[in-house]
Coordinates of C-alpha atoms in Angstrom, one line a residue:
M1 CA 158.1 115.6 191.0
E2 CA 156.2 114.8 187.8
M3 CA 154.3 111.9 189.4
L4 CA 153.4 114.1 192.3
L5 CA 152.0 116.7 190.0
N6 CA 150.1 114.1 188.0
F7 CA 148.4 112.8 191.2
L8 CA 147.7 116.3 192.6
A9 CA 146.6 117.8 189.3
P10 CA 146.8 121.4 190.7
K11 CA 145.2 124.5 189.1
K12 CA 146.9 127.8 189.2
D13 CA 143.9 129.6 190.6
R14 CA 143.5 127.3 193.6
L15 CA 145.4 127.0 197.0
Y16 CA 147.4 124.0 198.1
L17 CA 149.2 122.8 201.2
D18 CA 152.5 121.1 201.7
I19 CA 152.3 119.5 205.1
G20 CA 155.7 118.7 206.7
C21 CA 157.3 120.9 204.0
G22 CA 160.7 121.0 205.7
T23 CA 163.0 123.4 203.8
G24 CA 160.7 123.5 200.8
N25 CA 162.2 120.9 198.6
Y26 CA 158.9 120.3 196.9
T27 CA 157.0 123.5 197.9
I28 CA 159.4 125.9 196.2
P29 CA 159.7 124.1 192.8
L30 CA 155.9 123.8 192.7
A31 CA 155.4 127.4 193.5
K32 CA 157.9 128.4 190.8
R33 CA 155.7 126.6 188.3
G34 CA 153.0 129.1 189.2
F35 CA 151.0 127.1 191.8
N36 CA 149.8 128.7 195.0
F37 CA 151.2 126.9 198.1
V38 CA 151.2 127.2 201.8
G39 CA 154.1 125.3 203.5
V40 CA 153.6 124.0 207.1
D41 CA 156.3 122.5 209.3
P42 CA 156.9 122.3 213.0
S43 CA 160.5 123.2 212.7
Q44 CA 161.2 126.9 212.8
K45 CA 164.8 126.2 211.7
M46 CA 163.7 124.5 208.6
L47 CA 161.1 127.2 207.8
M48 CA 163.8 129.9 208.2
E49 CA 165.9 128.0 205.6
A50 CA 162.9 127.8 203.3
K51 CA 162.2 131.5 203.7
S52 CA 165.8 132.3 202.7
I53 CA 165.0 131.1 199.2
K54 CA 163.0 133.6 197.3
S55 CA 159.5 132.3 196.5
N56 CA 155.9 133.2 196.9
V57 CA 155.1 130.4 199.3
N58 CA 153.2 131.3 202.5
W59 CA 155.2 129.6 205.2
R60 CA 153.6 128.7 208.5
Q61 CA 154.8 126.9 211.6
G62 CA 152.5 124.1 212.6
A63 CA 152.0 120.3 212.4
A64 CA 149.7 117.8 210.9
E65 CA 147.9 117.5 214.2
A66 CA 147.3 121.3 214.3
I67 CA 147.3 122.9 210.9
P68 CA 147.2 126.7 211.0
A69 CA 144.4 127.2 208.5
E70 CA 140.7 127.8 208.4
D71 CA 138.2 125.0 207.5
G72 CA 138.1 124.1 203.8
S73 CA 141.2 126.3 202.9
F74 CA 142.8 123.9 200.4
D75 CA 141.9 122.2 197.2
G76 CA 144.8 119.8 197.6
I77 CA 147.4 118.7 200.1
I78 CA 150.8 116.9 199.6
G79 CA 152.8 115.1 202.3
T80 CA 156.1 113.8 201.1
L81 CA 158.1 111.5 203.4
T82 CA 156.5 113.1 206.4
I83 CA 153.7 110.8 207.7
H84 CA 156.1 108.9 209.9
H85 CA 156.8 112.1 211.8
W86 CA 153.1 112.6 212.7
T87 CA 152.7 112.0 216.4
N88 CA 149.0 111.2 216.2
L89 CA 147.7 109.8 212.9
K90 CA 144.0 109.9 213.8
K91 CA 144.2 113.6 214.9
S92 CA 146.3 114.4 211.8
F93 CA 143.7 112.9 209.4
A94 CA 140.9 114.7 211.2
E95 CA 142.8 118.0 210.7
I96 CA 143.5 117.3 207.1
N97 CA 139.8 116.5 206.6
R98 CA 139.0 119.8 208.2
V99 CA 141.2 122.0 206.1
L100 CA 140.6 120.2 202.8
R101 CA 137.7 121.2 200.6
K102 CA 135.1 118.8 199.4
N103 CA 136.4 116.7 196.5
G104 CA 139.9 117.8 197.3
R105 CA 142.8 115.3 197.4
L106 CA 145.6 114.4 199.7
I107 CA 148.7 112.9 198.0
L108 CA 151.1 111.1 200.4
F109 CA 154.5 109.8 199.4
T110 CA 155.9 107.3 201.9
S111 CA 157.3 103.8 202.3
T112 CA 155.6 101.0 204.2
P113 CA 157.3 98.7 206.7
D114 CA 157.2 95.8 204.2
Q115 CA 158.8 97.9 201.5
M116 CA 161.6 98.9 203.9
K117 CA 162.3 95.3 204.9
S118 CA 163.3 94.8 201.3
Y119 CA 166.1 97.5 201.3
W120 CA 169.5 95.9 201.1
L121 CA 170.5 98.5 203.7
N122 CA 169.2 96.1 206.3
N123 CA 172.2 93.9 205.7
Y124 CA 174.7 96.6 206.6
F125 CA 172.7 98.8 209.1
P126 CA 170.2 96.5 210.8
N127 CA 169.6 98.6 214.0
M128 CA 169.2 101.8 212.0
M129 CA 166.7 100.1 209.7
N130 CA 164.8 98.6 212.6
N131 CA 164.4 102.0 214.1
S132 CA 163.3 103.5 210.8
I133 CA 160.9 100.7 210.0
S134 CA 159.3 101.0 213.4
Q135 CA 158.3 104.6 212.6
M136 CA 156.4 103.8 209.4
P137 CA 152.7 103.3 209.4
S138 CA 151.2 100.5 207.2
I139 CA 148.4 101.0 204.8
T140 CA 146.1 99.3 207.3
E141 CA 147.1 101.8 210.0
I142 CA 146.5 104.7 207.6
Q143 CA 143.0 103.3 206.7
E144 CA 142.1 102.8 210.3
S145 CA 143.4 106.3 211.4
S146 CA 141.3 108.0 208.7
K147 CA 138.1 106.4 209.7
G148 CA 135.5 108.9 210.9
T149 CA 136.5 111.4 208.2
N150 CA 135.5 111.8 204.5
L151 CA 139.0 110.8 203.4
Q152 CA 139.1 107.6 201.3
I153 CA 142.1 105.9 199.7
K154 CA 141.4 106.0 195.9
E155 CA 144.6 104.2 194.8
T156 CA 148.1 103.3 195.8
V157 CA 151.0 103.3 193.2
K158 CA 154.4 101.8 193.7
Y159 CA 157.5 103.8 193.1
F160 CA 160.8 102.2 192.2
I161 CA 164.0 104.1 192.7
K162 CA 165.4 105.3 189.3
E163 CA 169.0 105.7 188.3
D164 CA 168.7 109.5 187.9
L165 CA 167.1 110.2 191.3
K166 CA 168.2 113.5 192.7
D167 CA 166.2 113.6 195.9
C168 CA 168.0 112.2 199.0
F169 CA 165.5 109.6 200.1
L170 CA 166.8 106.9 202.5
Y171 CA 167.1 104.4 199.7
V172 CA 168.6 106.9 197.2
G173 CA 171.6 104.5 196.9
K174 CA 169.6 101.4 195.9
N175 CA 171.4 101.3 192.6
N176 CA 174.3 103.5 193.5
P177 CA 175.6 102.3 196.9
E178 CA 178.7 104.5 196.7
I179 CA 176.6 107.5 197.5
Y180 CA 176.4 106.4 201.1
F181 CA 180.1 107.1 201.6
D182 CA 179.4 110.8 201.2
K183 CA 178.9 112.1 204.8
T184 CA 177.0 115.1 203.4
I185 CA 174.4 112.8 201.8
R186 CA 174.1 110.7 205.0
N187 CA 173.6 113.9 207.1
G188 CA 170.7 114.8 204.9
I189 CA 168.9 111.5 205.5
S190 CA 167.1 111.4 208.9
S191 CA 167.7 107.6 209.4
F192 CA 171.5 108.1 209.2
S193 CA 171.5 111.4 211.1
T194 CA 169.1 110.7 214.0
L195 CA 168.2 107.0 214.1
S196 CA 171.7 105.5 213.8
N197 CA 174.6 104.5 215.9
L198 CA 178.0 105.8 214.8
N199 CA 179.7 102.5 215.4
E200 CA 177.2 100.6 213.3
I201 CA 177.4 103.2 210.5
N202 CA 181.2 103.0 210.4
S203 CA 181.2 99.2 210.5
G204 CA 178.4 99.0 207.9
L205 CA 180.3 101.3 205.5
I206 CA 183.5 99.3 205.9
N207 CA 181.6 96.1 205.1
L208 CA 179.8 97.7 202.2
K209 CA 183.1 98.9 200.7
Q210 CA 184.6 95.5 201.0
D211 CA 181.6 93.8 199.4
L212 CA 181.7 96.3 196.5
L213 CA 185.4 95.7 195.9
S214 CA 185.0 91.9 196.1
G215 CA 181.8 91.8 194.0
H216 CA 179.8 90.2 196.9
F217 CA 177.5 93.2 197.0
E218 CA 175.6 92.1 193.9
R219 CA 174.8 88.8 195.7
I220 CA 173.6 90.7 198.7
K221 CA 171.5 93.0 196.6
K222 CA 169.8 90.1 194.8
Q223 CA 168.7 88.7 198.2
Y224 CA 166.6 91.9 198.7
L225 CA 164.9 92.0 195.3
S226 CA 161.2 92.7 195.7
D227 CA 158.2 93.7 193.6
L228 CA 156.6 95.6 196.4
G229 CA 158.1 98.9 195.2
D230 CA 160.6 101.1 197.1
Y231 CA 158.1 103.8 198.0
L232 CA 154.4 104.4 197.6
F233 CA 152.2 107.1 196.4
I234 CA 148.8 107.1 198.2
N235 CA 146.0 109.1 196.5
I236 CA 143.3 110.0 199.0
N237 CA 140.2 111.8 198.1
K238 CA 137.8 113.8 200.3
K239 CA 134.3 112.7 199.3
S240 CA 131.4 115.0 200.0
I241 CA 129.0 113.9 202.7
F242 CA 126.4 112.9 200.0
N243 CA 128.9 110.7 198.2
S244 CA 130.7 109.1 201.2

């Protein structure tokens, strides 16, 4: 959350958008800090859950490809672990470019295919991981899809999973593998809940448990060590026509 805030650098008298907000995991805490947010998501079910939590967020049903907002509505936009759900990247970036004010910024939090290939989860759940990796756009794809807009990548910053991580990302158990034995946790992770095969999950969990008991897990984990980062912050700025 703090890194997201640092990149977005929001002001309390401006308006911001959380695209693919889901149940408001980030939108609501940011709004509680006094920032003005609109949350957009295609799922009415998720929006209803978000609305059940008292906040001053303006919730709207929509998608990255069709954002329900007027031109130049927002000073900043965040998209956390959502870009892989966008069905048309080029159209999505065109829409973001439309609703983002000049010199505004888009902060994406995602993982790249190369990063995900370095998750030790690949050893236990290969088919699930293949399905997950195939969804993820690379930096090159993002750059190509944003061509024709005033959106330019300013910087990318690697994010490594920390011991005290509370958010349930796919790789939340990087340093705490036992967390994947909790069915509630798995159900809250889309790769486990929608992109997996029950037989593979059960088999993978059995193998993971055996490796943890025998100590073999640490050897498996070392095989997947990488300096690529586990996730990535992408800071994208909208340049004015004169500066582009």
